[in-house]
Amino acid sequence: MAKMETKIGRRFEGKVAIVTASTQGIGFSIAERLGLEGASVVISSRKKKNVDEAVEKLKSKEIEALGVVCHVSNAQQRKDLIQKTVEKYGKLDVLVSNAAVNPSVDPILQTQESILDKLWEINVKATILLLQEAAPHLQKGSSIVLISSIAGFQPQPAMAMYGVTKTALFGLTKALAAEMSPDTRVNCVAPGFVPTHFAEFITKDEAVRKEAEGKTLLNRLGTTEDMAAATAFLASDDASYITGETIVVAGGIPSRL
């Protein structure tokens, strides 16, 4: 990380950013990157212990950080996340929606209705409901980034319904970009294979890892910092003429023409 810090700018000086599901993995790296670039960052996840530990890590790097417990499918906790942010910082400039679940490896036609509901609720609906809460506080020139997945372009058998919910985020990005223009930009990042706790199935088996690396053109898996860099770009004024777009950050894995 130290090497990266010497290269990054301060594009978020004076900005306030919320990142959901941000106490570990891709979400934490995004929060850290925005914070290193000067943002006041609000991190959240379901467990208070994880939130507190992540805030301490950020503060140890001299990042201004607030932690709020938020399970994105809980209406009151979504409200609290936005309210506590505005109470402390007075506004909101960036919102990164990163929360997702993949509770099943069943084929779609064998997936229980309760699991379908959970996938839809966390991976798609919660983003919409959170933005309904956040919208009144977004500043002119604000930016939303949704975190989707390469699986949204080609849903894989073991995570097919998860992939379909990620496909929905591409459409949601387009629809929200139109609805929230011209004051708020809405874009999307589609990560490829990134070894995180969420994607343990890739890393715990050497053969699966090698196969995943082989699908990329760069012969390596992505890092959480790779995803953070792309997200920070889209959220920043460097991307001020980009809205309604999805950037694939997957080392060249086939996605679309």
Short mmCIF file of C-alpha atoms in Angstrom, two decimals:
data_model
loop_
_atom_site.label_atom_id
_atom_site.label_comp_id
_atom_site.label_asym_id
_atom_site.label_seq_id
_atom_site.Cartn_x
_atom_site.Cartn_y
_atom_site.Cartn_z
CA MET A 1 0.00 0.00 0.00
CA ALA A 2 2.82 2.42 0.87
CA LYS A 3 3.99 2.48 -2.75
CA MET A 4 0.49 3.36 -3.95
CA GLU A 5 0.14 6.23 -1.50
CA THR A 6 3.04 8.08 -3.13
CA LYS A 7 1.24 8.04 -6.49
CA ILE A 8 -2.28 9.07 -5.59
CA GLY A 9 -3.71 12.58 -5.65
CA ARG A 10 -6.16 14.39 -3.39
CA ARG A 11 -9.25 14.40 -5.60
CA PHE A 12 -11.72 14.13 -2.70
CA GLU A 13 -10.52 16.96 -0.47
CA GLY A 14 -13.58 18.37 1.32
CA LYS A 15 -15.84 15.58 0.02
CA VAL A 16 -17.99 13.17 2.04
CA ALA A 17 -18.29 9.56 0.88
CA ILE A 18 -20.38 6.59 2.05
CA VAL A 19 -19.28 3.06 1.12
CA THR A 20 -21.57 0.16 2.03
CA ALA A 21 -20.22 -3.25 3.09
CA SER A 22 -16.87 -1.60 3.66
CA THR A 23 -15.16 -3.24 6.64
CA GLN A 24 -13.17 -5.70 4.52
CA GLY A 25 -12.38 -6.71 0.95
CA ILE A 26 -13.21 -4.46 -1.99
CA GLY A 27 -15.43 -2.16 0.09
CA PHE A 28 -12.69 -1.45 2.63
CA SER A 29 -10.12 -0.75 -0.09
CA ILE A 30 -12.52 1.69 -1.76
CA ALA A 31 -13.11 3.52 1.52
CA GLU A 32 -9.37 3.60 2.18
CA ARG A 33 -8.60 4.97 -1.28
CA LEU A 34 -11.22 7.73 -1.05
CA GLY A 35 -9.93 8.58 2.42
CA LEU A 36 -6.28 8.70 1.34
CA GLU A 37 -7.41 11.14 -1.36
CA GLY A 38 -8.91 13.44 1.26
CA ALA A 39 -12.53 12.32 1.68
CA SER A 40 -14.31 11.98 4.99
CA VAL A 41 -15.46 8.37 4.67
CA VAL A 42 -18.43 6.67 6.27
CA ILE A 43 -18.04 2.91 6.43
CA SER A 44 -20.64 0.34 7.32
CA SER A 45 -21.40 -3.34 7.64
CA ARG A 46 -23.61 -5.60 9.73
CA LYS A 47 -21.36 -6.17 12.77
CA LYS A 48 -20.31 -3.44 15.18
CA LYS A 49 -16.99 -5.14 15.98
CA ASN A 50 -16.02 -5.18 12.29
CA VAL A 51 -17.08 -1.55 11.87
CA ASP A 52 -15.05 -0.41 14.90
CA GLU A 53 -11.93 -2.30 13.77
CA ALA A 54 -12.13 -0.90 10.25
CA VAL A 55 -12.55 2.67 11.53
CA GLU A 56 -9.41 2.24 13.67
CA LYS A 57 -7.46 0.99 10.65
CA LEU A 58 -8.51 4.02 8.61
CA LYS A 59 -7.79 6.45 11.43
CA SER A 60 -4.30 4.95 11.82
CA LYS A 61 -3.68 6.21 8.26
CA GLU A 62 -4.92 9.70 9.23
CA ILE A 63 -8.20 9.22 7.37
CA GLU A 64 -11.27 10.99 8.73
CA ALA A 65 -13.74 8.13 9.22
CA LEU A 66 -17.14 7.43 10.76
CA GLY A 67 -18.46 3.90 11.24
CA VAL A 68 -22.17 3.03 11.24
CA VAL A 69 -23.71 -0.43 11.64
CA CYS A 70 -25.89 -0.98 8.58
CA HIS A 71 -27.44 -4.13 7.20
CA VAL A 72 -28.58 -2.73 3.85
CA SER A 73 -31.85 -4.67 3.91
CA ASN A 74 -32.85 -3.00 7.22
CA ALA A 75 -34.88 0.17 6.58
CA GLN A 76 -34.06 1.83 9.91
CA GLN A 77 -30.35 1.11 9.56
CA ARG A 78 -30.31 2.56 6.03
CA LYS A 79 -31.99 5.70 7.39
CA ASP A 80 -29.44 5.85 10.24
CA LEU A 81 -26.53 5.53 7.81
CA ILE A 82 -27.61 8.59 5.86
CA GLN A 83 -28.76 10.58 8.90
CA LYS A 84 -25.57 10.03 10.91
CA THR A 85 -23.49 10.99 7.87
CA VAL A 86 -25.40 14.24 7.37
CA GLU A 87 -25.44 15.01 11.10
CA LYS A 88 -21.66 14.70 11.31
CA TYR A 89 -20.56 16.09 7.94
CA GLY A 90 -23.53 18.15 6.72
CA LYS A 91 -23.72 16.71 3.20
CA LEU A 92 -23.01 13.79 0.89
CA ASP A 93 -20.89 13.82 -2.29
CA VAL A 94 -20.14 10.17 -3.09
CA LEU A 95 -22.06 6.97 -2.45
CA VAL A 96 -20.57 3.59 -3.36
CA SER A 97 -23.04 0.69 -3.20
CA ASN A 98 -20.98 -2.42 -2.64
CA ALA A 99 -23.13 -4.75 -0.50
CA ALA A 100 -23.95 -8.12 -2.07
CA VAL A 101 -24.73 -11.72 -1.11
CA ASN A 102 -24.44 -15.03 -2.87
CA PRO A 103 -26.17 -17.50 -0.55
CA SER A 104 -26.66 -20.36 -3.00
CA VAL A 105 -24.87 -22.41 -5.65
CA ASP A 106 -28.08 -24.07 -6.84
CA PRO A 107 -29.27 -23.85 -10.45
CA ILE A 108 -31.83 -21.06 -10.90
CA LEU A 109 -34.73 -23.46 -11.37
CA GLN A 110 -33.88 -25.21 -8.10
CA THR A 111 -33.36 -22.05 -6.03
CA GLN A 112 -35.83 -21.54 -3.18
CA GLU A 113 -38.05 -18.48 -3.31
CA SER A 114 -36.63 -17.16 -0.03
CA ILE A 115 -33.12 -17.24 -1.55
CA LEU A 116 -34.33 -15.50 -4.72
CA ASP A 117 -35.90 -12.82 -2.51
CA LYS A 118 -32.68 -12.36 -0.54
CA LEU A 119 -30.54 -12.05 -3.67
CA TRP A 120 -32.88 -9.48 -5.18
CA GLU A 121 -33.32 -7.60 -1.90
CA ILE A 122 -29.63 -7.15 -1.04
CA ASN A 123 -28.02 -7.04 -4.48
CA VAL A 124 -30.51 -4.75 -6.23
CA LYS A 125 -33.40 -3.38 -4.20
CA ALA A 126 -31.32 -2.18 -1.23
CA THR A 127 -29.30 0.09 -3.53
CA ILE A 128 -32.49 1.75 -4.77
CA LEU A 129 -33.88 2.20 -1.25
CA LEU A 130 -30.59 3.57 0.05
CA LEU A 131 -30.45 6.10 -2.78
CA GLN A 132 -34.02 7.17 -2.01
CA GLU A 133 -32.76 8.07 1.49
CA ALA A 134 -29.56 9.68 0.20
CA ALA A 135 -30.93 11.69 -2.75
CA PRO A 136 -32.09 14.79 -0.80
CA HIS A 137 -28.57 15.23 0.64
CA LEU A 138 -26.52 14.73 -2.54
CA GLN A 139 -24.60 17.80 -3.65
CA LYS A 140 -24.46 19.23 -7.16
CA GLY A 141 -21.63 17.35 -8.86
CA SER A 142 -22.10 14.25 -6.70
CA SER A 143 -21.33 10.74 -7.85
CA ILE A 144 -22.81 7.28 -7.34
CA VAL A 145 -20.84 4.11 -8.09
CA LEU A 146 -22.52 0.70 -8.07
CA ILE A 147 -20.30 -2.37 -7.70
CA SER A 148 -21.48 -5.11 -10.05
CA SER A 149 -19.45 -8.09 -11.35
CA ILE A 150 -18.04 -9.64 -14.51
CA ALA A 151 -20.64 -12.34 -13.74
CA GLY A 152 -23.30 -9.84 -14.80
CA PHE A 153 -22.20 -10.24 -18.44
CA GLN A 154 -21.97 -14.03 -18.40
CA PRO A 155 -23.62 -15.58 -15.33
CA GLN A 156 -21.69 -18.72 -14.33
CA PRO A 157 -23.54 -21.97 -13.46
CA ALA A 158 -22.56 -22.03 -9.76
CA MET A 159 -23.62 -18.41 -9.25
CA ALA A 160 -26.17 -17.89 -11.99
CA MET A 161 -28.84 -15.98 -10.07
CA TYR A 162 -26.17 -13.86 -8.39
CA GLY A 163 -24.94 -13.03 -11.90
CA VAL A 164 -28.45 -12.06 -12.99
CA THR A 165 -28.78 -9.62 -10.08
CA LYS A 166 -25.46 -8.11 -11.16
CA THR A 167 -26.81 -7.80 -14.73
CA ALA A 168 -29.69 -5.79 -13.24
CA LEU A 169 -27.18 -3.29 -11.84
CA PHE A 170 -26.02 -2.45 -15.38
CA GLY A 171 -29.59 -1.48 -16.25
CA LEU A 172 -30.06 0.31 -12.95
CA THR A 173 -26.91 2.35 -13.65
CA LYS A 174 -28.36 3.52 -16.99
CA ALA A 175 -31.79 4.28 -15.53
CA LEU A 176 -30.48 6.17 -12.51
CA ALA A 177 -27.96 8.12 -14.59
CA ALA A 178 -30.87 9.47 -16.64
CA GLU A 179 -33.05 10.12 -13.60
CA MET A 180 -30.38 11.82 -11.49
CA SER A 181 -28.79 13.93 -14.22
CA PRO A 182 -27.43 16.55 -14.53
CA ASP A 183 -26.45 17.07 -10.88
CA THR A 184 -25.44 13.49 -10.00
CA ARG A 185 -23.46 11.04 -12.11
CA VAL A 186 -24.11 7.29 -11.79
CA ASN A 187 -21.60 4.70 -12.95
CA CYS A 188 -20.72 1.08 -12.33
CA VAL A 189 -17.61 -1.05 -11.78
CA ALA A 190 -17.67 -4.72 -12.79
CA PRO A 191 -14.81 -6.51 -11.00
CA GLY A 192 -13.34 -9.74 -12.30
CA PHE A 193 -11.81 -12.40 -10.05
CA VAL A 194 -10.60 -10.80 -6.82
CA PRO A 195 -9.41 -13.04 -3.97
CA THR A 196 -11.43 -11.79 -0.99
CA HIS A 197 -13.30 -13.50 1.82
CA PHE A 198 -16.44 -13.18 -0.37
CA ALA A 199 -14.72 -15.10 -3.19
CA GLU A 200 -12.93 -17.73 -1.11
CA PHE A 201 -13.92 -20.44 -3.57
CA ILE A 202 -11.36 -18.97 -6.01
CA THR A 203 -8.42 -18.87 -3.65
CA LYS A 204 -8.72 -21.89 -1.41
CA ASP A 205 -8.18 -24.36 -4.27
CA GLU A 206 -4.92 -23.92 -6.21
CA ALA A 207 -6.34 -25.48 -9.39
CA VAL A 208 -9.38 -23.16 -9.37
CA ARG A 209 -7.10 -20.17 -8.77
CA LYS A 210 -4.82 -21.15 -11.67
CA GLU A 211 -7.84 -21.61 -13.94
CA ALA A 212 -9.16 -18.16 -12.95
CA GLU A 213 -5.76 -16.57 -13.62
CA GLY A 214 -5.64 -18.31 -16.99
CA LYS A 215 -8.92 -16.69 -18.07
CA THR A 216 -7.34 -13.23 -17.77
CA LEU A 217 -5.02 -11.66 -20.35
CA LEU A 218 -2.73 -10.37 -17.58
CA ASN A 219 -2.26 -13.79 -15.96
CA ARG A 220 -3.18 -12.61 -12.49
CA LEU A 221 -6.19 -12.14 -10.27
CA GLY A 222 -7.37 -8.63 -9.49
CA THR A 223 -6.59 -6.90 -6.20
CA THR A 224 -8.99 -4.95 -4.03
CA GLU A 225 -6.77 -1.91 -4.75
CA ASP A 226 -7.38 -2.36 -8.50
CA MET A 227 -11.13 -2.10 -7.85
CA ALA A 228 -10.64 0.88 -5.53
CA ALA A 229 -8.63 2.78 -8.15
CA ALA A 230 -11.33 2.35 -10.81
CA THR A 231 -14.07 3.32 -8.35
CA ALA A 232 -12.16 6.41 -7.22
CA PHE A 233 -11.71 7.47 -10.84
CA LEU A 234 -15.43 7.20 -11.59
CA ALA A 235 -16.34 8.99 -8.35
CA SER A 236 -13.88 11.83 -8.99
CA ASP A 237 -14.09 14.94 -11.14
CA ASP A 238 -11.63 13.26 -13.52
CA ALA A 239 -14.72 11.38 -14.73
CA SER A 240 -16.95 14.47 -14.79
CA TYR A 241 -18.17 13.70 -18.35
CA ILE A 242 -18.87 10.01 -17.69
CA THR A 243 -22.29 8.83 -16.54
CA GLY A 244 -24.41 5.73 -17.12
CA GLU A 245 -21.31 3.65 -17.88
CA THR A 246 -19.84 0.39 -16.62
CA ILE A 247 -16.08 -0.09 -16.39
CA VAL A 248 -14.96 -3.72 -16.42
CA VAL A 249 -11.88 -4.24 -14.20
CA ALA A 250 -11.10 -7.86 -14.92
CA GLY A 251 -7.66 -8.19 -16.48
CA GLY A 252 -9.09 -8.70 -19.95
CA ILE A 253 -11.59 -11.49 -19.19
CA PRO A 254 -14.11 -11.42 -22.08
CA SER A 255 -17.13 -9.32 -21.17
CA ARG A 256 -18.60 -7.52 -24.18
CA LEU A 257 -17.48 -6.12 -27.53
#
